[in-house]
Every structure is written in C-alpha cells, then in structure tokens.
XYZ file of C-alpha atoms in Angstrom:
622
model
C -35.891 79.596 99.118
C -32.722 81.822 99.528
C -32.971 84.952 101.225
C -31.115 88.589 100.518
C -30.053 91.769 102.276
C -30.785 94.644 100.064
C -29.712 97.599 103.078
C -30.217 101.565 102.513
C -30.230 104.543 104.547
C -30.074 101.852 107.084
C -33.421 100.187 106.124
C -32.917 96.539 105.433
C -35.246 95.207 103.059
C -35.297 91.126 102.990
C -35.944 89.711 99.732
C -37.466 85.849 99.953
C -36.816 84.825 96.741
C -38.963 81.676 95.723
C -38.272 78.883 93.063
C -40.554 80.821 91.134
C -38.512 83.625 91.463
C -40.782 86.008 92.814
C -39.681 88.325 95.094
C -42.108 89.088 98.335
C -40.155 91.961 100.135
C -40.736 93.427 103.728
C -39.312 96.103 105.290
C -38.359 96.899 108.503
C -35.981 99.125 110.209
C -32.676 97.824 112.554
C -29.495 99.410 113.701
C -26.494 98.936 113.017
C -25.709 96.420 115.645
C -28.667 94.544 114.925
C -27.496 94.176 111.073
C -24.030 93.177 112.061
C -25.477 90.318 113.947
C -27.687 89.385 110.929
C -25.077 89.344 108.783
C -22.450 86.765 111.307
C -25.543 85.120 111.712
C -25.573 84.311 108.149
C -21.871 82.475 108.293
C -22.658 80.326 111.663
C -21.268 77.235 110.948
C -19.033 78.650 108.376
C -14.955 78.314 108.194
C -13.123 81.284 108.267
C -9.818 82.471 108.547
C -7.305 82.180 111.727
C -6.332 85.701 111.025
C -6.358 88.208 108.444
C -2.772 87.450 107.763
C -3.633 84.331 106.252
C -6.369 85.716 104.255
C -3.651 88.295 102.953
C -1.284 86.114 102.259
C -3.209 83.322 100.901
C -4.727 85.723 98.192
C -0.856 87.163 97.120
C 0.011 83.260 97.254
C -2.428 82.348 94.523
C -2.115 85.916 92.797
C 1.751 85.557 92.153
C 2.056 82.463 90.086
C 4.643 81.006 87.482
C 3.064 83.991 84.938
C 5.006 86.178 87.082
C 8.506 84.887 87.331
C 8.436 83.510 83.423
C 5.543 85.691 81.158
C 6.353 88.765 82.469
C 9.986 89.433 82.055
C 9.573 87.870 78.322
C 6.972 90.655 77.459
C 8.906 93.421 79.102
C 12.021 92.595 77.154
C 9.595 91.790 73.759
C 7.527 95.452 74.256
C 9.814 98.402 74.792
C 11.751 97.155 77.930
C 10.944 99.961 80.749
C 8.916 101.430 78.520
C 6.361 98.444 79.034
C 5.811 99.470 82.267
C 3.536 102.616 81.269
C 0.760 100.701 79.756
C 1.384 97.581 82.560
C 0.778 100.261 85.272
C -2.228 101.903 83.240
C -3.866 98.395 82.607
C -3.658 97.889 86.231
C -5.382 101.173 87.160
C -8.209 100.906 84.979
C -8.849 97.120 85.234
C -6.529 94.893 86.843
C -7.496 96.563 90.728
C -11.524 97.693 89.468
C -12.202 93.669 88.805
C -9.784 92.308 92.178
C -12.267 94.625 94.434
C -15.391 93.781 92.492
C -14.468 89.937 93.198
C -13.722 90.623 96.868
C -16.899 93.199 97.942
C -19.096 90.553 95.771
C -17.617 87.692 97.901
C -17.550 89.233 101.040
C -21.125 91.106 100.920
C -23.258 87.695 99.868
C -20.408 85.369 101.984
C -20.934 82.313 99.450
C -18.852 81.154 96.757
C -18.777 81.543 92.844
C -22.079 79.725 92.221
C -24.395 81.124 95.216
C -23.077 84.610 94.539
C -24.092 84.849 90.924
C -27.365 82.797 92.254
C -28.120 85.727 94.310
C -27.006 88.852 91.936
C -29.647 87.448 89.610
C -30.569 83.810 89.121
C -29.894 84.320 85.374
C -26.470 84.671 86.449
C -25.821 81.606 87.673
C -23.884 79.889 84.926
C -21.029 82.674 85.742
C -19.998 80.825 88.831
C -20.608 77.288 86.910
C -18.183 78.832 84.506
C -15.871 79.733 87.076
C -15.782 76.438 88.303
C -15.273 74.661 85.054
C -12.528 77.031 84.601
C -10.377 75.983 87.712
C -11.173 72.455 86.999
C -9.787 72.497 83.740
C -6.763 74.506 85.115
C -5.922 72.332 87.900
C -5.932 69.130 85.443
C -2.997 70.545 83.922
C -1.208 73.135 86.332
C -0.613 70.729 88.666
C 1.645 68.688 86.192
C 3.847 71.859 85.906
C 4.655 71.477 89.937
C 5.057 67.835 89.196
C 8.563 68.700 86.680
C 9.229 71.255 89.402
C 9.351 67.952 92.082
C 11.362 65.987 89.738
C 13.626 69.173 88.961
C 13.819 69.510 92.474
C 14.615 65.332 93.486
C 17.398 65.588 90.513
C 18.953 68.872 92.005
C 20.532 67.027 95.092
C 22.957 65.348 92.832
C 26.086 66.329 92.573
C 26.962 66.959 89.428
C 23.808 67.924 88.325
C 22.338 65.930 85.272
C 21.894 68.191 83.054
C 25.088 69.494 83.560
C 27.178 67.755 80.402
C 26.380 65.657 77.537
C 26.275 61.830 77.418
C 28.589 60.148 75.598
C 27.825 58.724 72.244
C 29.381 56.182 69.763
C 33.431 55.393 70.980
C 33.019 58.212 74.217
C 31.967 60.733 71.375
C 29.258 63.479 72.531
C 25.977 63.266 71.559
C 25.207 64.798 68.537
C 21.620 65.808 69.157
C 22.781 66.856 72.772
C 25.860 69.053 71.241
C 23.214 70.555 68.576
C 20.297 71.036 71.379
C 22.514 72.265 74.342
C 22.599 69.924 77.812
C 19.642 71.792 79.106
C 17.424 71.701 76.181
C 18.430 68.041 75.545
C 17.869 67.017 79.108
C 14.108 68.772 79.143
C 13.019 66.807 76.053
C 14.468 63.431 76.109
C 15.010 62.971 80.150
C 12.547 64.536 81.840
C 9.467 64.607 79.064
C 10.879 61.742 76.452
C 9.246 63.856 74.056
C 7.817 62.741 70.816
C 7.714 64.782 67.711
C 4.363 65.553 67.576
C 1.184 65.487 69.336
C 0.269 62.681 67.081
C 2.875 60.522 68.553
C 1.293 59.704 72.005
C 4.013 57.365 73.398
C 4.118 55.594 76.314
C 3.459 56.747 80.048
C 6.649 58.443 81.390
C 6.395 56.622 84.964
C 8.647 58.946 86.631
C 6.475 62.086 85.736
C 3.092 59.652 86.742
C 5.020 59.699 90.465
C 5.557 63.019 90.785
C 2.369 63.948 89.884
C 0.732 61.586 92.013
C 2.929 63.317 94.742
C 1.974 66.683 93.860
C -1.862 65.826 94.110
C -1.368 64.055 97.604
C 0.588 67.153 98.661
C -1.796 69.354 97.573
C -4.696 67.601 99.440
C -3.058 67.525 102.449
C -3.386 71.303 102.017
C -6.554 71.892 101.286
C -8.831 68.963 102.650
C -9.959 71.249 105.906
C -10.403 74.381 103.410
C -9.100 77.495 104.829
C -7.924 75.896 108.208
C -5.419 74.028 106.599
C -4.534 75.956 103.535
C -4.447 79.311 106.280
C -1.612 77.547 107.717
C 0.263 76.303 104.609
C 0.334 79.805 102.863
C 2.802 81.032 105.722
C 5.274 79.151 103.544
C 4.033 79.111 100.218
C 3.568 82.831 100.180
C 6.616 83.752 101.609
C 9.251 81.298 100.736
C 9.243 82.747 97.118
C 10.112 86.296 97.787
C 12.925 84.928 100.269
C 14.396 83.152 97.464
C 13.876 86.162 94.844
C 15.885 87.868 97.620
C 18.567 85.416 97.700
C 19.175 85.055 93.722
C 19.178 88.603 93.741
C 21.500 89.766 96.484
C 24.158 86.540 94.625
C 23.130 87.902 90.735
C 24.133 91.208 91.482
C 27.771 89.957 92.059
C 28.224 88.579 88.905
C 30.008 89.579 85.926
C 27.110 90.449 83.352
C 24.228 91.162 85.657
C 23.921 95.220 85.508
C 24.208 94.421 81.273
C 21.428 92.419 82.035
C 18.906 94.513 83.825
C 19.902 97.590 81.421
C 19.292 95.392 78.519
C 15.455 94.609 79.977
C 14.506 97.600 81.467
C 16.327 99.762 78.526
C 13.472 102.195 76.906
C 12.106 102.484 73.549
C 9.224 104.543 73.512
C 8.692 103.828 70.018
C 7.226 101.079 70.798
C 4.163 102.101 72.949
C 3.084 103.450 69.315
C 2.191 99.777 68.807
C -1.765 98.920 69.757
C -0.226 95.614 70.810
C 2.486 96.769 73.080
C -1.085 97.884 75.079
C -3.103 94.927 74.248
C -0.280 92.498 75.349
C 0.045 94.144 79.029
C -3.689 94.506 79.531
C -3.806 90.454 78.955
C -0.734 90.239 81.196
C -2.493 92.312 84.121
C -5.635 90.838 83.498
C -4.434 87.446 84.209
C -1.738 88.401 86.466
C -4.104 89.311 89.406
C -6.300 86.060 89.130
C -9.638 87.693 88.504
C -12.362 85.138 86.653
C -11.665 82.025 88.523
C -14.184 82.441 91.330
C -11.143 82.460 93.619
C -11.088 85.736 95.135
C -14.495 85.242 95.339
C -14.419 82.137 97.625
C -11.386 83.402 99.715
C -13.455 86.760 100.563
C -16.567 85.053 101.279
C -14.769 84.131 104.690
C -13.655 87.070 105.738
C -15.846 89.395 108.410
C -18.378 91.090 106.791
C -16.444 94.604 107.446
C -13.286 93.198 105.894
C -11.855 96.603 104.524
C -11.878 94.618 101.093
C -10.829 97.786 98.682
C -7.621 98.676 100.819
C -7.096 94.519 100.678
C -7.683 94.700 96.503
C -5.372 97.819 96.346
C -2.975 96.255 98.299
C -2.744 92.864 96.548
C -3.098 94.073 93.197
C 0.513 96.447 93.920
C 2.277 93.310 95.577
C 1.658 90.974 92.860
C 2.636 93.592 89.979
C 5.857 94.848 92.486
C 6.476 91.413 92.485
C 6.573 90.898 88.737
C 9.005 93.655 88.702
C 11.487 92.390 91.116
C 11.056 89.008 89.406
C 12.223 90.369 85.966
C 15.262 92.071 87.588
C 16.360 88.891 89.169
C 15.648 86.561 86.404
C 17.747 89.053 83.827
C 20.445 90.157 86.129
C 21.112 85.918 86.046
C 20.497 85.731 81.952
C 22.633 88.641 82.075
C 25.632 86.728 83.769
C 24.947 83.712 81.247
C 24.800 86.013 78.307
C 28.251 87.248 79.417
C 29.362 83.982 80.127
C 28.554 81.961 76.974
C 29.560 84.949 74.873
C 33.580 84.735 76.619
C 33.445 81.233 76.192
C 32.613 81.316 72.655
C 35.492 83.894 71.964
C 37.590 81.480 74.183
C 36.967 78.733 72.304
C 37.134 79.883 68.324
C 39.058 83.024 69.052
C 42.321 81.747 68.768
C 45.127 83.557 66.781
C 44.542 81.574 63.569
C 40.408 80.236 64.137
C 41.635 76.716 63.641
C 38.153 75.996 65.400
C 35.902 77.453 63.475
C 34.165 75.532 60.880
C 35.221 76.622 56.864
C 33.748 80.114 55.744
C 32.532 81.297 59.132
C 34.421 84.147 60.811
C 34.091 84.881 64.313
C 31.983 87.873 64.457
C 29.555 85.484 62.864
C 29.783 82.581 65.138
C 30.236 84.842 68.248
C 28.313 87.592 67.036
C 28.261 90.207 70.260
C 26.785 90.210 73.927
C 23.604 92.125 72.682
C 22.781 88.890 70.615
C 23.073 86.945 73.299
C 21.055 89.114 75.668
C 18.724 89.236 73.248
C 17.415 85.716 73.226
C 14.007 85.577 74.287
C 12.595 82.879 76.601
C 9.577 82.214 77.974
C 7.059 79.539 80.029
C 8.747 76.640 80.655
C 11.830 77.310 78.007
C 13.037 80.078 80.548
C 12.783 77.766 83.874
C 13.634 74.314 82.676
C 16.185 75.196 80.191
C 17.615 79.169 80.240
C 17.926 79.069 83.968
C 18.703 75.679 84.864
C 21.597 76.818 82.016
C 22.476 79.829 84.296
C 22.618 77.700 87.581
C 25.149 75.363 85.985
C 27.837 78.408 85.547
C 27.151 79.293 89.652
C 29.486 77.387 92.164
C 27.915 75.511 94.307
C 24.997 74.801 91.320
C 23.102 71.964 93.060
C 21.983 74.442 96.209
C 21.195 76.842 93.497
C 19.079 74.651 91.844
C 17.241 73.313 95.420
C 16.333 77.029 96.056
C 14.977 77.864 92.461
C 12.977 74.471 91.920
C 11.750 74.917 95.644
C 10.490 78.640 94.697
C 8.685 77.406 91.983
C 7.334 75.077 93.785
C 5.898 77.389 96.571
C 4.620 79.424 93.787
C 2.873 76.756 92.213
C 1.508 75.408 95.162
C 0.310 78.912 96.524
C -1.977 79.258 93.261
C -3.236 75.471 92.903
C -4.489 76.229 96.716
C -6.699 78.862 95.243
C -7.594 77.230 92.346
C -8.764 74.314 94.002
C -10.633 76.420 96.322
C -12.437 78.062 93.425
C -14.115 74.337 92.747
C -14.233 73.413 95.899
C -16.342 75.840 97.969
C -18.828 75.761 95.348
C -19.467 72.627 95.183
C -19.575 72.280 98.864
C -21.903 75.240 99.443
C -23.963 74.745 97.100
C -24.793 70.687 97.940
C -24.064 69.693 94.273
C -22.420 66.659 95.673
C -23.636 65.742 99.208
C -20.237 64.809 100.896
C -17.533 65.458 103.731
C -15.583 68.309 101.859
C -12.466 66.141 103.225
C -13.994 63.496 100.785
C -15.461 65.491 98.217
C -11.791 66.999 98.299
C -10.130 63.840 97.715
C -12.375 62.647 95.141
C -11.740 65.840 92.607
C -7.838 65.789 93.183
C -8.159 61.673 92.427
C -10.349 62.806 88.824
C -7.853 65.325 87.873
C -4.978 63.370 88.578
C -6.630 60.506 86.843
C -7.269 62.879 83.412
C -4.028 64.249 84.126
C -1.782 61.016 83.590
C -2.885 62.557 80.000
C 0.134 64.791 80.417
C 2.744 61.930 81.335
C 2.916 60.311 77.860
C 5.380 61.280 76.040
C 3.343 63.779 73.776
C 2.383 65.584 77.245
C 3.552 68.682 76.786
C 1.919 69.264 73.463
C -1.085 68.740 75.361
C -0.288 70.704 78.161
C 0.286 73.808 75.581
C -3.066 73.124 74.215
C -4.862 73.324 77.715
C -2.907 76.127 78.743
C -3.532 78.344 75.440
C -7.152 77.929 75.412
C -8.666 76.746 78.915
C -7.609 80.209 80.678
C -7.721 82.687 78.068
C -11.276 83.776 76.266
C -13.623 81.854 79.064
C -11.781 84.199 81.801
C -12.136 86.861 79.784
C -15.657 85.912 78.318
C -16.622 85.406 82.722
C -15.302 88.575 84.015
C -17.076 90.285 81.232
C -20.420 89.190 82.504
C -19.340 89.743 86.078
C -18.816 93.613 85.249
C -22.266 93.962 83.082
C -24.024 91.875 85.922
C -22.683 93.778 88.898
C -23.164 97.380 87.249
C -25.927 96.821 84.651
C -28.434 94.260 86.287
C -27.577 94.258 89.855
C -27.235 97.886 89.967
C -24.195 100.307 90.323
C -25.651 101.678 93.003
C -26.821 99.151 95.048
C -24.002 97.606 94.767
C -22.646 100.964 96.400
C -25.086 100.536 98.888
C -23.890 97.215 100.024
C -20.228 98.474 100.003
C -20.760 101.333 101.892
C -22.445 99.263 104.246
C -19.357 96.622 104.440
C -16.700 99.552 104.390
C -18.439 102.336 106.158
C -17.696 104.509 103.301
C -19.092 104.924 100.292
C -16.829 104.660 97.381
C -15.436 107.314 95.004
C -16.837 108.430 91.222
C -13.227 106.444 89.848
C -14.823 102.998 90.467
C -18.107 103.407 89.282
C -16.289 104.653 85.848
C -14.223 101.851 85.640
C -16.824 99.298 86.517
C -19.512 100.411 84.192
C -17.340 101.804 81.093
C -13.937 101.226 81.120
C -13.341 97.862 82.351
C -15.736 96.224 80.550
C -14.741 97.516 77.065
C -11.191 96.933 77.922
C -12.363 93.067 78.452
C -14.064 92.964 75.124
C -11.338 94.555 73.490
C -8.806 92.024 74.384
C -11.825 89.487 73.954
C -12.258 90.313 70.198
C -8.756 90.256 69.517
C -8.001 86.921 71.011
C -10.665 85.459 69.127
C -9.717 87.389 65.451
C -5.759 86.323 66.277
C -7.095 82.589 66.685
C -9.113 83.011 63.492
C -7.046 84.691 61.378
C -3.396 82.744 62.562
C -3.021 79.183 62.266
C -2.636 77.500 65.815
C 0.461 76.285 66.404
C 2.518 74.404 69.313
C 6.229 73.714 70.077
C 7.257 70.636 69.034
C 10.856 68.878 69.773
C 12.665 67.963 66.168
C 14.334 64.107 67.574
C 18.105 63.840 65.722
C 18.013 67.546 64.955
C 18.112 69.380 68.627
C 15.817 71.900 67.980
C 12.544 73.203 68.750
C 9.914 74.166 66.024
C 6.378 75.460 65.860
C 4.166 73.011 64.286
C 0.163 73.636 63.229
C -2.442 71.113 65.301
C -3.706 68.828 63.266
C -7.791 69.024 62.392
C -9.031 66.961 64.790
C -7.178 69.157 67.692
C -9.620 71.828 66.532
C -12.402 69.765 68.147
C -10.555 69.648 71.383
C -9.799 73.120 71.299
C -13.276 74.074 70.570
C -14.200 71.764 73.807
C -11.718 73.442 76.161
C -13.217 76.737 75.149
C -16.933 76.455 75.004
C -16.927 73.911 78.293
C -16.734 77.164 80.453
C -17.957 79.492 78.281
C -21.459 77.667 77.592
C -22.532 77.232 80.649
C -23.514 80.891 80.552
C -25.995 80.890 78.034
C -26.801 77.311 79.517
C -28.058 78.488 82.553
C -29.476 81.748 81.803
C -31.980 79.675 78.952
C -32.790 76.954 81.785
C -34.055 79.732 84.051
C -36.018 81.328 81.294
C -37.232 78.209 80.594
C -38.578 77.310 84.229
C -39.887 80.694 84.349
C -42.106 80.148 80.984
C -43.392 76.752 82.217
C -43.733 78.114 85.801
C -46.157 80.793 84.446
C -47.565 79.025 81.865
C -48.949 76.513 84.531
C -49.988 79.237 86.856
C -52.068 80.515 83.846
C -53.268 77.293 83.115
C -54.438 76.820 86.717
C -56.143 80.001 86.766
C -58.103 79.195 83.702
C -58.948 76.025 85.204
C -60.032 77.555 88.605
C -62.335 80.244 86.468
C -64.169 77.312 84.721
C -64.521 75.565 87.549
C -65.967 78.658 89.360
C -68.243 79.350 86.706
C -69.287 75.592 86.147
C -70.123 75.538 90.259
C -72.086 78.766 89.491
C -74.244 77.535 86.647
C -74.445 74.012 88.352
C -75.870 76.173 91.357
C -77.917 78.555 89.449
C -79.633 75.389 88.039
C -80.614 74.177 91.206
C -81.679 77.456 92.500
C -84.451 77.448 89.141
C-alpha cells in the first residue's frame, strides 16, 4: 500500500492506494506547519544533502559532460558558426529548461527515485522509471571506458617526451609509414592505446592495459558513490569545479598564441543562411536535449533529497544556463587552441615545401595544393573522441612545457567524466535501493552493479572496442531518452494533470507558476520530442548505419556499414529501455483484469451461495 499527498486550497487529501489500485480517499484539513511536518516525515531515515551547494554542484557536475567540451563546438562550427546559437538558445527555452524543472518538482514533490515516482503519478507509468534505469545501466557499461583512456592518457602524460609526440622508427631508423600517413596522434590512438582492428568483426585479444584502467576507474568511482549522496556530496567539490578551473587556464594560455583570435572568428563567424536549414534546428534541439541530462532518472533521484521547499525552478533555470554557458566557453577554448594548431601546421607546411625551387614536393603537386590556406586547415572538423585523443593531444604537443598541458586536459576530462558517471550511477542506484528490488546494503548493492558493468565492459578492451563503444553510444542514449521523456511530459500534463501538478508546485515553491510552463509542458515540448523522435528513427531507416573503422597499413580512418547481425544488437540496445514501457503498463492492465475478474467471480459465487442458503432455508421452513 503506498500512500499520496494530493494538497489544494490547503486541503490535503490522502490517497491509500491498494494493490488493487483502488483509491479510498479522506479528507481532512491541516496547516501549513502541520503539512511541512508530513512531508519531512515522509524522508525520516532518508539521505540527503550536506548543503545545497552540493546538490548544486553535483547536478552541473553530471549536466556538463564530455558532450560539452567535444559535440558542441563540432556542431557550432558544422551549423552556421554564431549563428547556431539562435536555435541552441531557442531549443533551450522551449525544452531544454521546461523538462530539467519537470524532473526536479517531480523528484522533489514525491521524494523517491525514477521507479517510485512514476509508481505514484500513475501505476501504468511505472515502466518510465524501469526505462530510466535500463538507460543509465547501459550508459555506465560503456561511459566509464571513456574515463578509463582518459586514466591511461593521463598515466602516459607524465613522460617526458610525451609518446605520442614523434613517430617510431621503422625498417634501417626509417619512419613509420603508416605513422607518417596517419599523423603521431592518430597513429598512437589506434595502434597504442586501442590496438585497433579493422573491423568490428575482428574481435582481437584483450588490451590488458585498457582492462587496468578500467578496473581503476570502476574502483574509483565506487569509492564515490557507495554512501550515495554523503560521499558523492563531497566528491563533486572537485569534480564540478576542477573543469572550469582548467577551461580557465587553457584559455587565459590560448589566447597568447599565434592563431587563436583566427580561431574563435572562424567558429563563431555567422552565416545566417544556414538557419534556413530544418536541420541546423533539429541538430541543436538534440544537442540541448541531451546536453542538460533530462531522461535518465538522474535529476530525478538527486531532487528527491532535497527539502521539500527546495526552490527547484530557480535551481532548473539556473543549471540549465551554466551547463549551456559552459558549452560556450568550452568551444572558445577548444578553437582558440585548434586555431593555434591550424596556424601552426599551415607555417610548417610552407616551411617545409616552400622552398625557392619545391625540391620537396612530390612530382605534379604545387604548393597551393599541398598547403592549400589557413581556412582549410581551420576548417577540419573533429569531433567525440577524434577531437580529444587526437586534434588536441596534436595541439598540446606544439605548447612548451606539453606534458603539464596534457596532465591538466586529461585531468579535466577526467573530472568531467567522473562528475556525470556519479549521476548516472545514481540514476540506477536509488531505484533499486528504494524500491527493495534487490534487498541489500546499498554499499553492497553498489559494489555489485559497478563489478557487472565492469565485467560486460571488458567488452570494450578487445581490440575491436571502440567499434563497440560507437555502437552503444549511437543507440543506447538516443531514441529511449527521447522515447522516456516523451512519456514523462504526456504523463505529468495529460494523466497526472497540469494542474495538479501546479498544485503540488505551488505548494513546494509557494508560488504558483506562470502560463509559459504549462505551454511548454503540454504543447511544445512534447512535439518538439517527437519531432526529433521521428527523425532519428526515419535517418536510421532510410541511411545505412555506419561506424569508424581504422584502415591498418593505410593510416586512415573510414566509415564502414555494420554487418547484419549488428542489427540484432542494435535493435537490443534500443528496445531494452524502450520496452519496458509498454511492458509494464500491459502487466498492470493485466493484474487489473484478473483482479476484477476474480472479484466478479467471487461475487457470483457469494450470490449463489446466498440464494442456495435461502432455498435450503425456505425448505426447511415448508
């Protein structure tokens, strides 16, 4: 039996909802004070945070994420440059800040996590927060190997040279071929740190040295989290912050260079002619949508420990500016950087085949050709791990002192890695713990889900791992977040109720919100989410799937279609989440049919039983 607050015009009316779910409501009038006590009442027993610092930062520590520093600077540069900005900004008006409050008033007002919210909205909702939590387990299997190469980035940066930093030697002290055709960056990512294959067909062996950092990356991790919030509280003081320290410091060196201001013109340079383009619009949508973290029962679980008058819309407002701020300041720092390598490489090409009779360059090519101009070279686009592991680490190499350089960065990405996984984690975790779906010491249950990811994660050490880690990252995040926060916005303003949901805001935030939110909420957030649902599903229809593949002997990276029995994989990593859903909701209706079809079958039986005792006793009476 669970019980709910439904409170108006400060009448509280208890709902006992029964496994039948019936609903048997009383109600009785209490002030103010009497409700606030009900409601920490509710939470006795319950962690919460130290302070509402930690809260803060702990939600802008899983909000800012790698998408951030390596997504977002690719799509401003791909989409119109500052001209991206206007739909970015409009995306995050009309859904990106709408869903981030929805998840925190839903969190804080029922103050349980993913699963026993939706349980309590409607218990046809529940397979939302199963979803959820299928979601971050998925996530976490693979996201966790990305701050893995970030500790073995990180090991490798305290040597001096750095490895990466020249070509080995071939045949008779010659340089490597493949290295001299790849670039020392690109060669090191494939063949040193992965030992990539040439297809996801090739599995390969276990790279042992990625299996260790992983392992350290999970054992970091729960050290973190195994208290919940009382230890993560006090890791996100560093996690949070460190990142925007370091942004600070790349910026206030990049700026200095030669290159940099060509660099942040280049990005931020406007062409309105391309907001013409429906997906200039759809593209930043997707970007805001899964820049702020919404879908992943998260925010959810952080909120549900904060006091039930948390002022959760200024917190929503807040974080939803800070992450998208930070994107910003992100792109400026990461181009100001590509802009001094740009420069760089594009003198040191001229250097080296610009002589006064181009007795370098190879027969028929002239130097405009091989050189071509600095606009070429600021124009090559990076993105994901391509712009960390091998444009950056490319850009470090022509800063003195390149090893500290290279500490800093890998330690950033790091914090920022670390800073989501905590809320990721947390998404799984407080679910499973609240609801009782597996009866242990969260320090256990803790340790036992980072041992069964890190266990199905060793699937990312072979050699063919980062094919795999594409695959996961294309399809476990994208339509089941989109396909969840969908059916959070019709459940919250459609079957819950708009305005009881008001209610129970205005009763959190003293206030009741404005006409904007219930727009959003009801109309234009959720058609946003299907549009950008639809079209992710037609472009995975209609396109073939492909991944990037490294071409061994030929230093070069290629997109290559998954073979057919990928599809099957693909279709699992999709419908795990997205299933549960319909799952659930057909399970109730299913208990509800049999629930009432014995009640009716009881009745019947008690009415011939009633009428047999009558005849029986109208027999005896004659």
């Amino acid at each position: 039996m669970t019980a709910r607050e439904n409170r108006k015009d400060g009448q509280v009316t208890l709902a006992l909802t029964t496994g039948d779910n019936d609903e048997i409501a009383t109600e009785g009038k209490c002030d103010d004070s009497e409700r606030d006590t009900a409601s920490e009442m509710e939470v006795i027993g319950r962690r919460t945070w130290g302070n509402k610092a930690e809260y803060i930062l702990a939600t802008i520590g899983f909000a800012v994420g790698f998408g951030n520093l390596w997504r977002f600077p690719y799509l401003c540069q791909k989409n119109g440059g500052g001209a991206f900005l206007i739909p970015y900004f409009i995306s995050l008006i009309l859904l990106g800040i709408p869903l981030f409050f929805l998840e925190l008033a839903i969190g804080q007002s029922v103050r349980q996590g993913p699963i026993g919210v939706w349980k309590a909205i409607h218990p046809y909702l529940g397979g939302v927060g199963l979803a959820s939590v299928v979601v971050c387990i998925l996530i976490s299997m693979y996201y966790n190997m990305i701050i893995g190469w970030c500790f073995y980035y990180l090991f490798v940066s305290f040597q001096d040279p750095l490895p990466y930093s020249s070509c080995p030697s071939g045949v008779n002290c010659t340089v490597n071929e493949e290295c001299k055709l790849a670039g020392r960056t690109q060669y090191f990512w494939y063949t040193k740190a992965l030992g990539a294959t040439s297809s996801i067909e090739e599995m390969g062996d276990f790279q042992w040295h990625l299996c260790l950092v992983l392992l350290l990356a999970w054992i970091v991790l729960f050290l973190f989290v195994s208290r919940g919030v009382q230890s993560a509280g006090k890791a996100v003081y560093v996690t949070a912050t460190l990142p925007y320290v370091v942004l600070a410091i790349f910026f206030g060196r990049a700026v200095t260079l030669k290159g940099s201001l060509d660099g942040i013109i280049h990005m931020f340079k406007p062409q309105f002619s391309r907001l013409a383009s429906p997906l200039v619009w759809l593209e930043a949508a997707t970007q805001v949508f899964f820049s702020v973290g919404v879908g992943f029962g998260t925010l959810i679980a952080m909120s549900s420990y904060n006091p039930v008058h948390n002022n959760c819309r200024r917190d929503a407002i807040f974080v939803s500016l800070i992450d998208s701020l930070t994107s910003v300041f992100a792109a400026v720092v990461v181009f100001s950087v590509l802009g001094f390598k740009a420069h760089d490489s594009y003198d040191e090409c001229l250097r080296l085949y610009g002589g006064v009779n181009n007795t370098n360059l190879p027969p028929g090519m002239t130097l405009d050709k091989k050189c071509h101009n600095l606009e070429h070279w600021l124009s090559e686009s990076f993105q994901g791990p391509g712009l960390t592991f091998i444009a950056f680490t490319e850009a470090i190499l022509k800063l003195p002192l390149s090893p500290l350089w290279s500490v800093l960065f890998f330690s950033m990405l790091l914090s920022l890695g670390l800073g989501s996984m905590f809320g990721i984690l947390e998404g799984v975790l407080n679910s499973l713990h609240d609801q009782k779906l597996i009866p242990l010491r969260k320090e256990i249950l803790t340790g036992l889900t980072c041992f069964l990811c890190m266990v199905i994660g060793l699937l990312f050490c072979q050699r063919s791992g980062e094919y795999w880690l594409q695959m996961f990252d294309s399809f476990t995040g994208t339509l089941p977040l989109l396909f969840i926060c969908f059916f959070e916005l019709v459940g919250v303003s459609w079957v819950y109720g708009a305005n009881r949901f008001y209610d129970d805001i205005e009763y959190m935030l003293r206030m009741r919100p404005g006409l904007y939110w219930k727009i959003t909420w009801r109309y234009v957030s959720p058609a946003i989410v299907l549009v950008i649902f639809v079209c992710s599903l037609l472009n995975i229809g209609l396109k073939p799937i492909t991944y990037s593949a490294w071409r061994q002997n030929k230093g070069d990276v290629k997109s290559v279609q998954y073979p057919s029995w990928c599809y099957f994989i693909i279709a699992f990593l999709i419908c795990a989440s997205c299933l549960c859903i319909p799952a659930v909701f057909l399970l109730r209706l299913y208990q509800r049919m049999t629930t009432r079809r014995r009640r009716d079958t009881e009745i019947v039986r008690d009415l011939l039983e009633s009428s047999t005792t009558k005849k029986q006793t109208l027999e005896n009476a004659d």
